[in-house]
Short mmCIF file of C-alpha atoms in Angstrom, two decimals:
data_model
loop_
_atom_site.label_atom_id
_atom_site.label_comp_id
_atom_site.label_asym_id
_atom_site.label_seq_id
_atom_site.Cartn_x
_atom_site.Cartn_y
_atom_site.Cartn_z
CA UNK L 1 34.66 -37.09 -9.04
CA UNK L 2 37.67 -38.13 -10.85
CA UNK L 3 38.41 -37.41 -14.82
CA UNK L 4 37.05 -39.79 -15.97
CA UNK L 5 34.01 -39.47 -14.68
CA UNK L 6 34.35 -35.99 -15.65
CA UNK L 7 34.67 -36.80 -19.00
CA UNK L 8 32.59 -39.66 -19.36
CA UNK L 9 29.82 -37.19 -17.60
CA UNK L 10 30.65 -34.80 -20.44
CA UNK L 11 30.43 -36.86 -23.09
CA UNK L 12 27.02 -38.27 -21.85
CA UNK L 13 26.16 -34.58 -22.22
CA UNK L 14 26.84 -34.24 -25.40
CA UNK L 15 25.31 -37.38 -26.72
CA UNK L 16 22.06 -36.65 -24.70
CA UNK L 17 21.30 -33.06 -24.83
CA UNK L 18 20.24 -32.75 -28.67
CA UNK L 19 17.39 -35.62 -28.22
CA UNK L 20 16.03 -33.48 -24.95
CA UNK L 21 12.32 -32.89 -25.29
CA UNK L 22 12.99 -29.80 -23.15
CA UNK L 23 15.72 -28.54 -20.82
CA UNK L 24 15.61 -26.79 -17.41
CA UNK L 25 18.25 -24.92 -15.87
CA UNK L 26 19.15 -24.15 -11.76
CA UNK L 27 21.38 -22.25 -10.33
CA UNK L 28 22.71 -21.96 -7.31
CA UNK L 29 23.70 -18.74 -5.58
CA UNK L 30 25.72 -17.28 -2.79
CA UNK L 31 22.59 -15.27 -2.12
CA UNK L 32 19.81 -14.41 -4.57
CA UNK L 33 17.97 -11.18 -1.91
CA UNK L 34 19.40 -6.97 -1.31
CA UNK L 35 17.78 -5.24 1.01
CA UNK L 36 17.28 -2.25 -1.71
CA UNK L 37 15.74 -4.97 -4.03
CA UNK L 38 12.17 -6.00 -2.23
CA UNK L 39 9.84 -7.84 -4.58
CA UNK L 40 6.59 -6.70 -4.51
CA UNK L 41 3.08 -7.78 -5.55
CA UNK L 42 2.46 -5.26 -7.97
CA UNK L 43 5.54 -5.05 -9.83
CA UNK L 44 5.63 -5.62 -13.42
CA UNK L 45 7.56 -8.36 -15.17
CA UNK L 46 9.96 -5.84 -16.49
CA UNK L 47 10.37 -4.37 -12.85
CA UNK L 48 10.99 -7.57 -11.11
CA UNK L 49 13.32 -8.59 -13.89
CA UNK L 50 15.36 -5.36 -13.23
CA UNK L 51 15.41 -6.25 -9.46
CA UNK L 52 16.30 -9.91 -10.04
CA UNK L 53 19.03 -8.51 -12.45
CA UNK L 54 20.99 -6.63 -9.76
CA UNK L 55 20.30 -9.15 -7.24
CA UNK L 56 22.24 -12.10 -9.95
CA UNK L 57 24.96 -10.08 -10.65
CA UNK L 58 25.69 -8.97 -7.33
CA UNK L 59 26.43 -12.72 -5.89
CA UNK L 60 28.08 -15.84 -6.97
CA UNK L 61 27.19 -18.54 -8.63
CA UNK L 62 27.89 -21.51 -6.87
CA UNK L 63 26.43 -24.84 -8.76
CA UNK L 64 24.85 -24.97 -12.58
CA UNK L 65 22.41 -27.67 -12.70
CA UNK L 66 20.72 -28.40 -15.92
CA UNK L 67 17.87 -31.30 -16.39
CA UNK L 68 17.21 -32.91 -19.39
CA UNK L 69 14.00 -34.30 -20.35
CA UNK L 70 13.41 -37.16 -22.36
CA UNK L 71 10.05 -38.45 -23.56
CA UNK L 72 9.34 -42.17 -23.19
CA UNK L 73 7.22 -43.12 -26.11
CA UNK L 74 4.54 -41.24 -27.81
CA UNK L 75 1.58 -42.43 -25.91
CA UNK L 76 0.40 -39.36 -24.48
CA UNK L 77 -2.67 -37.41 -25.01
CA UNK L 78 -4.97 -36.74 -28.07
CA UNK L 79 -2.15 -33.98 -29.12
CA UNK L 80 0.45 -36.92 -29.34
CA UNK L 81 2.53 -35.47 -26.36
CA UNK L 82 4.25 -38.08 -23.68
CA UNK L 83 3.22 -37.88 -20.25
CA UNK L 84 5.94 -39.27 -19.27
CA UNK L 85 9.91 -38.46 -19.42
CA UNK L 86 12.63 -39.19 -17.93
CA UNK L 87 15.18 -36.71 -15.78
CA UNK L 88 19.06 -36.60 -16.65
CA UNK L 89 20.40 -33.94 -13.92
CA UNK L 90 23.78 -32.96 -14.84
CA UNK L 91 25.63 -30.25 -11.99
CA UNK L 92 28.47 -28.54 -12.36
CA UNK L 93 30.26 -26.60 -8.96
CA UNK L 94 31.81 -23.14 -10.47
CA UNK L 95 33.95 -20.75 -8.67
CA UNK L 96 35.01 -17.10 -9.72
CA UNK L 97 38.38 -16.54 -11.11
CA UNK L 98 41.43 -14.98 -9.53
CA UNK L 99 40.82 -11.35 -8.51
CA UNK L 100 36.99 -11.75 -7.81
CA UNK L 101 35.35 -11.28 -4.66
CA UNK L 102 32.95 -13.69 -3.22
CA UNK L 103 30.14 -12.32 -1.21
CA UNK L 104 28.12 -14.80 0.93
CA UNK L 105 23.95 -14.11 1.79
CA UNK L 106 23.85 -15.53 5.46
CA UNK L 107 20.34 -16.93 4.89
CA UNK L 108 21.86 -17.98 1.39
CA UNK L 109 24.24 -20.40 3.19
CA UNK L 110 22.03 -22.07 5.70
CA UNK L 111 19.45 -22.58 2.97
CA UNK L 112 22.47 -24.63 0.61
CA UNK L 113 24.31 -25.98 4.24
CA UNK L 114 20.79 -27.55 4.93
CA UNK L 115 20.46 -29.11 1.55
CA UNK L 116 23.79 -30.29 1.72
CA UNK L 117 26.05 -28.27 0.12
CA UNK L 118 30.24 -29.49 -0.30
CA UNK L 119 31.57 -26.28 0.28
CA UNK L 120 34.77 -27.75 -0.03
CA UNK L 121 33.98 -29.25 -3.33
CA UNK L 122 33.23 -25.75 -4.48
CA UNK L 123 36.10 -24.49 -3.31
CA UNK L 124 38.09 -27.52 -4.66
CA UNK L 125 36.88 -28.48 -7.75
CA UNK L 126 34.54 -25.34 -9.17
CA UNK L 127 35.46 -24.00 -12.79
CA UNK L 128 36.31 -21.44 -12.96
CA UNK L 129 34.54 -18.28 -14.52
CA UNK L 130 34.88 -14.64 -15.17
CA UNK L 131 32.26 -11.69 -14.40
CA UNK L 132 31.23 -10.21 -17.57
CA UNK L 133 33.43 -6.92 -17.50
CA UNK L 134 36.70 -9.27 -17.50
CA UNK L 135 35.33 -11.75 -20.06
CA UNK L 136 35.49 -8.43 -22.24
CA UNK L 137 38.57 -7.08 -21.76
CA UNK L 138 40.25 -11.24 -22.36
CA UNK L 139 37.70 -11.20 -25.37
CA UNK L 140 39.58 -7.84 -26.36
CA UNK L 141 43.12 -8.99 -25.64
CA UNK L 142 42.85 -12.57 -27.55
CA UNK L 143 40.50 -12.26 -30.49
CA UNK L 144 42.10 -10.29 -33.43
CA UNK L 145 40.95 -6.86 -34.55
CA UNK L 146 40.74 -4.67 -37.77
CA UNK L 147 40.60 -0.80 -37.43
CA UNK L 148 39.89 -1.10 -34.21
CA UNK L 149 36.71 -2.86 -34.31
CA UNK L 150 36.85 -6.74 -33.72
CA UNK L 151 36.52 -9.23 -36.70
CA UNK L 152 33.13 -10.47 -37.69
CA UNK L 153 32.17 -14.04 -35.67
CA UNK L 154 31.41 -15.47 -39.10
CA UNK L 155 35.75 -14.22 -40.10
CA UNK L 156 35.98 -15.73 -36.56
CA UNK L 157 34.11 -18.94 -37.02
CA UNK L 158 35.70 -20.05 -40.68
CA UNK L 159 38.05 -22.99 -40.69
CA UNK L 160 41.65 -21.40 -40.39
CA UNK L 161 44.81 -23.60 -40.75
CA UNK L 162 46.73 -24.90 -37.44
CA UNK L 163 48.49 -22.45 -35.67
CA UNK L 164 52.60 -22.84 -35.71
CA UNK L 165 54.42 -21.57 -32.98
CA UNK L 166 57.73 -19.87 -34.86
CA UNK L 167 58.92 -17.69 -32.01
CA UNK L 168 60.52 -19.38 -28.44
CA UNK L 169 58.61 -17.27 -26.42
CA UNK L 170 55.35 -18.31 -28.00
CA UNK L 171 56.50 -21.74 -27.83
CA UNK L 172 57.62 -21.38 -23.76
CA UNK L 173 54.00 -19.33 -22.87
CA UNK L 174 52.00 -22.47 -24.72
CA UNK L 175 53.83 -24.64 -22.77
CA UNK L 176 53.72 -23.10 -19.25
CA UNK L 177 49.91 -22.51 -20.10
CA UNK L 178 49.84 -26.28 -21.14
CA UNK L 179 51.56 -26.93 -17.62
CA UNK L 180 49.28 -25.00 -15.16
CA UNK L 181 46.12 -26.65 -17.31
CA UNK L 182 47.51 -30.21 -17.01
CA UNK L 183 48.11 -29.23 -12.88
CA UNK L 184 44.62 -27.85 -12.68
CA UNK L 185 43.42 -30.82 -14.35
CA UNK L 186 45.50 -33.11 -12.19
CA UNK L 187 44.17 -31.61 -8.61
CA UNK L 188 40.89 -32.46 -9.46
CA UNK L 189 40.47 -35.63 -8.17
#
């Protein structure tokens, strides 16, 4: 897709997701079974979610889909709810970041080749994410601390004025960062 669909696929988002009646969420993995991870008939809901745990963060994601559903009218049931809606599918291809393996289920990839997976549009076009152990450490490097302990997300969340760039360097790392955002953006088409 080009930008702008991209953003005119965002901002349809945005305009549509706070009317949703309900929203369901898909994702698509680079394998989603371990040999070590069996499900079984009598495990409990907090067992299987254990297994399914270590399964999801030992494989990629590969495509976020999320579904919103919109009622059309009111004439439903005795309870007042629709029976019918309508679907608004929205999928996004995402790709780890630099440094992060990818590990492929074989069974994984003829299940998505079958259904028609662009491999190269995941390779091409997938935005790019971070496993939760380097989300920390950026989290750590960018957002301000006091004593050691980072500031409260309400400190965090307050209006603060605009930033001013006083130092060269700053000014030259905003650019180049500016730069390889603008190229990213750029290659997407």
């Amino acid at each position: 897709p080009t930008k702008k669909k991209k953003t005119t696929a965002c901002d349809e988002f945005e305009l549509l997701i706070p009317s949703a009646a309900f929203v369901a969420l898909d994702l698509e993995m680079t394998g989603i079974h371990l040999p070590d991870c069996k499900e079984l008939l009598d495990d409990t809901p907090a067992m299987r979610y254990a297994k399914m745990r270590t399964v999801a963060s030992r494989f990629n994601i590969v495509q976020v889909g999320i579904t919103m559903f919109h009622r059309v009218g009111l004439a439903g049931d005795a309870d007042g709810i629709a029976d019918e809606y309508v679907a608004r599918t929205f999928n996004v291809f995402t790709f780890p970041g630099k440094g992060q393996q990818i590990i492929l289920d074989s069974s994984a990839v003829e299940f998505l080749v079958a259904n028609g997976m662009d491999w190269n549009a995941w390779f091409r076009d997938g935005v790019p994410y971070l496993q939760k152990n380097a989300a920390v450490a950026l989290k750590a490097k960018l957002l301000p601390t006091e004593s050691g302990e980072t500031v409260a997300l309400v400190d965090q969340l307050a209006p603060k004025p605009p930033m001013t760039l006083d130092r060269p360097e700053d000014t030259a790392l905003c650019a180049e960062a500016l730069s390889s955002l603008a190229a990213w953006w750029d290659g997407i088409d």
